[in-house]
mmCIF file of C-alpha atoms in Angstrom:
data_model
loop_
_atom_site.group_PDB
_atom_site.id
_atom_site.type_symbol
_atom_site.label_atom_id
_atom_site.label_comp_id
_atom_site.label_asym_id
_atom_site.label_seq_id
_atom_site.Cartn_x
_atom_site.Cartn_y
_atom_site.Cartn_z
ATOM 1 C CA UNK A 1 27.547 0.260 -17.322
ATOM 2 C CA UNK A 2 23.675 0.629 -17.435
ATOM 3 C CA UNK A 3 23.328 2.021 -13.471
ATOM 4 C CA UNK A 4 19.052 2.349 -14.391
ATOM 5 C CA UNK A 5 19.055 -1.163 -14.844
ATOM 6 C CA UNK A 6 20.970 -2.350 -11.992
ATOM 7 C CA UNK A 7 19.269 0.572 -9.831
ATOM 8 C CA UNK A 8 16.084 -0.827 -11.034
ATOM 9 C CA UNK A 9 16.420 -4.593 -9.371
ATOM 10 C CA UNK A 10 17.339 -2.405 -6.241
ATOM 11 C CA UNK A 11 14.188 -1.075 -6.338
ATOM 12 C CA UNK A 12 12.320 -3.771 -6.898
ATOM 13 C CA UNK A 13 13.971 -5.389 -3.840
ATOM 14 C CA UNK A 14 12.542 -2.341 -1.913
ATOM 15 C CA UNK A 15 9.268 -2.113 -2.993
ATOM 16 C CA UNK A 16 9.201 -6.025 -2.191
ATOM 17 C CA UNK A 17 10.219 -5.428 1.424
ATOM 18 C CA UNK A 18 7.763 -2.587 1.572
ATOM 19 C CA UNK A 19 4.834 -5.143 0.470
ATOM 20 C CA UNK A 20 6.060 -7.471 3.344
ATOM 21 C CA UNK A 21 5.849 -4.836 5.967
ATOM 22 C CA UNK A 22 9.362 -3.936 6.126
ATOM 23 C CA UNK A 23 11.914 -0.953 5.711
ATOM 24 C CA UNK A 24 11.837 -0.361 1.361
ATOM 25 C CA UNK A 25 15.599 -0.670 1.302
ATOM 26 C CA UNK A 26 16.671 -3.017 -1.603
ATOM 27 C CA UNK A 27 20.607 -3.566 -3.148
ATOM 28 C CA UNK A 28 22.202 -5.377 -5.490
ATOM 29 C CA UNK A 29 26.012 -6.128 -6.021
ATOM 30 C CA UNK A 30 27.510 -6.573 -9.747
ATOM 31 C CA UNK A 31 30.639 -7.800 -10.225
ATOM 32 C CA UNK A 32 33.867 -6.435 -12.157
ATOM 33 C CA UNK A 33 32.335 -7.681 -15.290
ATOM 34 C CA UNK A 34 28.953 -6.537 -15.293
ATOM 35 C CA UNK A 35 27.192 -9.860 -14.191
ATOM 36 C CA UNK A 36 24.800 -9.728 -11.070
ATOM 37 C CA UNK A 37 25.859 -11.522 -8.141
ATOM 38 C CA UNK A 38 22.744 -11.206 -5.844
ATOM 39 C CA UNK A 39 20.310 -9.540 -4.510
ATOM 40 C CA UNK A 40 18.560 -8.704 -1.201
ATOM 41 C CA UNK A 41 16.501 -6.228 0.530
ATOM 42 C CA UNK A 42 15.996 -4.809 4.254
ATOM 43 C CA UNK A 43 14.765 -7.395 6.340
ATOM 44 C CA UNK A 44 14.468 -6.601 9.707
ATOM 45 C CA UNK A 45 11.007 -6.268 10.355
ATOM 46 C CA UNK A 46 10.155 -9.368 8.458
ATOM 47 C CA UNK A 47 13.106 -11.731 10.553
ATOM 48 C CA UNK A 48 13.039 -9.515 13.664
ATOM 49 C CA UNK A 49 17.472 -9.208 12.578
ATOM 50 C CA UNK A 50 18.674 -5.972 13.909
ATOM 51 C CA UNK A 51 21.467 -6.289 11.213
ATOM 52 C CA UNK A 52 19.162 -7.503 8.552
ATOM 53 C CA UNK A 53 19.614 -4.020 6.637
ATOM 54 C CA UNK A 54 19.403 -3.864 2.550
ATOM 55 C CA UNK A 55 23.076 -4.241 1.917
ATOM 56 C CA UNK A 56 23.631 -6.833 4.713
ATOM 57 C CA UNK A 57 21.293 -8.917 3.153
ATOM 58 C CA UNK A 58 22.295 -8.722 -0.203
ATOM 59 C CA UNK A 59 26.086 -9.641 0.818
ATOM 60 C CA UNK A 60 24.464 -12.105 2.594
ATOM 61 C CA UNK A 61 22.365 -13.648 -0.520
ATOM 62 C CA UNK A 62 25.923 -13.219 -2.354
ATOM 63 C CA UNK A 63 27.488 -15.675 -0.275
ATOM 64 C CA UNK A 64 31.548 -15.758 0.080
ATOM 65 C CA UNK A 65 33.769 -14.293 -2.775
ATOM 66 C CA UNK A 66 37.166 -14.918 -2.870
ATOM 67 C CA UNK A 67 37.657 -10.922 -3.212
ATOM 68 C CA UNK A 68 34.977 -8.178 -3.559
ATOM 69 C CA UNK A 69 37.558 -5.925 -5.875
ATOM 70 C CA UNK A 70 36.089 -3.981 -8.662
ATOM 71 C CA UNK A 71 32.187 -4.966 -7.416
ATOM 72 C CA UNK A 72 29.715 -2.464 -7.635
ATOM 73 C CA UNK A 73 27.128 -1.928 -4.686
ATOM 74 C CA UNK A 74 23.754 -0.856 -5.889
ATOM 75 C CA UNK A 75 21.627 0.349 -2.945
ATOM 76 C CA UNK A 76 18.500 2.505 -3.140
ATOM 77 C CA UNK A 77 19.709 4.576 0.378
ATOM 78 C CA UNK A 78 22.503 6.182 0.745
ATOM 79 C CA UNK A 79 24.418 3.507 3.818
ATOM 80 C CA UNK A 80 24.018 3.954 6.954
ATOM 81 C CA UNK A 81 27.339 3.148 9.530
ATOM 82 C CA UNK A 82 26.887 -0.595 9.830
ATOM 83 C CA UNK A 83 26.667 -1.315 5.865
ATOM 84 C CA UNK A 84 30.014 1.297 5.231
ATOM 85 C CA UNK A 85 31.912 -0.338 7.189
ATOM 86 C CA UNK A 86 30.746 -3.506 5.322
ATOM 87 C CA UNK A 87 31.886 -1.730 2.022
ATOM 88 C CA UNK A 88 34.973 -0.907 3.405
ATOM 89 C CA UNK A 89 35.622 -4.453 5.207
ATOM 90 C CA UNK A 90 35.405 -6.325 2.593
ATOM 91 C CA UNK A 91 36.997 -4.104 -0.238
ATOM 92 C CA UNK A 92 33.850 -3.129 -2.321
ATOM 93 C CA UNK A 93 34.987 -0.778 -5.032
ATOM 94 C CA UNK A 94 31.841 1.657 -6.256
ATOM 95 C CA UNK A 95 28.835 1.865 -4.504
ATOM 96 C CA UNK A 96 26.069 3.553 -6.241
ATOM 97 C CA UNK A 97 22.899 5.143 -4.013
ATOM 98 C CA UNK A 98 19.708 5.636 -5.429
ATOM 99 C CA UNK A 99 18.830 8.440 -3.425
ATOM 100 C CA UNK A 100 20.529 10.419 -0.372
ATOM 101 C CA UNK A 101 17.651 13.138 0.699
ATOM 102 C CA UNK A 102 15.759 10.524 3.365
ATOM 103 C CA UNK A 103 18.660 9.748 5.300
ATOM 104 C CA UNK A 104 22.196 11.656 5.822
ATOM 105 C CA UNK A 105 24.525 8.551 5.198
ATOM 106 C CA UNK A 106 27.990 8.294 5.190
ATOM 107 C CA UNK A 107 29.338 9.064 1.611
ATOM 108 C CA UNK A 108 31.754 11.320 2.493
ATOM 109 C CA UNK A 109 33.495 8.888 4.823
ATOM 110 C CA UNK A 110 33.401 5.907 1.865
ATOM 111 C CA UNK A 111 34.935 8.448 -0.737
ATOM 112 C CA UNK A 112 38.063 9.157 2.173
ATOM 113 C CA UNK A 113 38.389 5.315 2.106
ATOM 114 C CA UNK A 114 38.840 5.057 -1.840
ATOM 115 C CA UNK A 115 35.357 4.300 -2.454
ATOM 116 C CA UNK A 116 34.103 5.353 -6.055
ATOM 117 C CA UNK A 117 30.290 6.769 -4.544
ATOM 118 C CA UNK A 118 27.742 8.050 -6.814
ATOM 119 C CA UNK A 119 24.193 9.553 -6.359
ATOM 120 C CA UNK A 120 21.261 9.026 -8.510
ATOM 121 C CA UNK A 121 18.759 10.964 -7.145
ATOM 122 C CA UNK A 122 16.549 8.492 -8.269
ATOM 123 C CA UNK A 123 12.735 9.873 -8.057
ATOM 124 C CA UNK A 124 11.412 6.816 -7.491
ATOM 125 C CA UNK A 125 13.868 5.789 -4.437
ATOM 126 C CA UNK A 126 12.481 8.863 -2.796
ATOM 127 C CA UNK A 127 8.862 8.180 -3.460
ATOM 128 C CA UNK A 128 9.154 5.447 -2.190
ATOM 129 C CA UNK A 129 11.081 6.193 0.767
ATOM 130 C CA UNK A 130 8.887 9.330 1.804
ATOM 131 C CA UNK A 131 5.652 7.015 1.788
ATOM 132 C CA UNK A 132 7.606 4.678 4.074
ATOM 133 C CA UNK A 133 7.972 7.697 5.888
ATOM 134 C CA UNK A 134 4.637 9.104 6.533
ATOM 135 C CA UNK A 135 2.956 5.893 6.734
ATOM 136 C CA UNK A 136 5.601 3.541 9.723
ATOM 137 C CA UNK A 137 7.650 6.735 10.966
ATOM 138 C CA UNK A 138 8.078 4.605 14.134
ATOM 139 C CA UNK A 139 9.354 1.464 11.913
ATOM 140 C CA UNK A 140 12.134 4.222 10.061
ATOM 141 C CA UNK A 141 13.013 5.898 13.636
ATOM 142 C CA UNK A 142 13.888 2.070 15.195
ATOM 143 C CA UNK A 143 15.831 1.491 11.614
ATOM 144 C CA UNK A 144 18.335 4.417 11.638
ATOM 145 C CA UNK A 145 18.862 4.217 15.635
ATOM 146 C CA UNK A 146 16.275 6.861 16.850
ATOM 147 C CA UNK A 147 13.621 4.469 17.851
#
């Protein structure tokens, strides 16, 4: 399966929630097959939803499956809490994370639940998270809790 690809729409979710004035978090979910399901992005800032994180939103654009088995998660951050227990609710299979250096998520605790978890490292997930960084550290600190 072609992760850049996938990875990529991610992005471009983020980048689009970064242009509205929002947390650059973007994730898409693929199904067993390979065929995109849907797409969403961090959206708390923009509908003042304390829930309204990348992966929340995504499921959310998604809609209802009859069962999540075999999906794949694309998500530029590695997950905070909230979104793994998500995963793990409703049986997502692989979740792939475009970066894990901006934020200490909870892999470890997704691969002790049978999640398949793999890091990109993706240079562009971290550029983009780092300027999101410097330039609304008060807008990141109220997104992971510290606010």
């Amino acid at each position: 399966m072609d992760f850049s690809g996938f990875m990529a729409l991610a992005l471009d979710q983020a980048r689009t929630g970064f242009a509205e004035g929002g947390v650059p978090v973007g994730a898409v979910l693929v199904g067993a097959e390979g065929r995109l399901l849907g797409a969403g992005r961090n959206r708390r800032v923009q509908q003042g939803d304390p829930i309204a994180h990348g992966e929340m939103d995504c499921l959310r654009q998604v809609g209802r499956l009859r069962s999540y088995a075999g999906t794949i998660l694309f998500t530029t951050l590695t997950p905070c809490m909230m979104c793994t227990g998500t995963i793990l609710q409703f049986g997502i299979s692989r979740v792939v994370i475009g970066e894990n250096r901006s934020f200490a998520g909870n892999e470890d605790f997704l691969r002790s639940r049978g999640v398949e978890v793999t890091v990109l490292d993706d240079p562009d997930c971290v550029a983009l998270m780092r300027r999101f960084q410097a330039e609304r550290p008060e807008v990141w600190a109220e997104d992971i809790g510290e606010g």
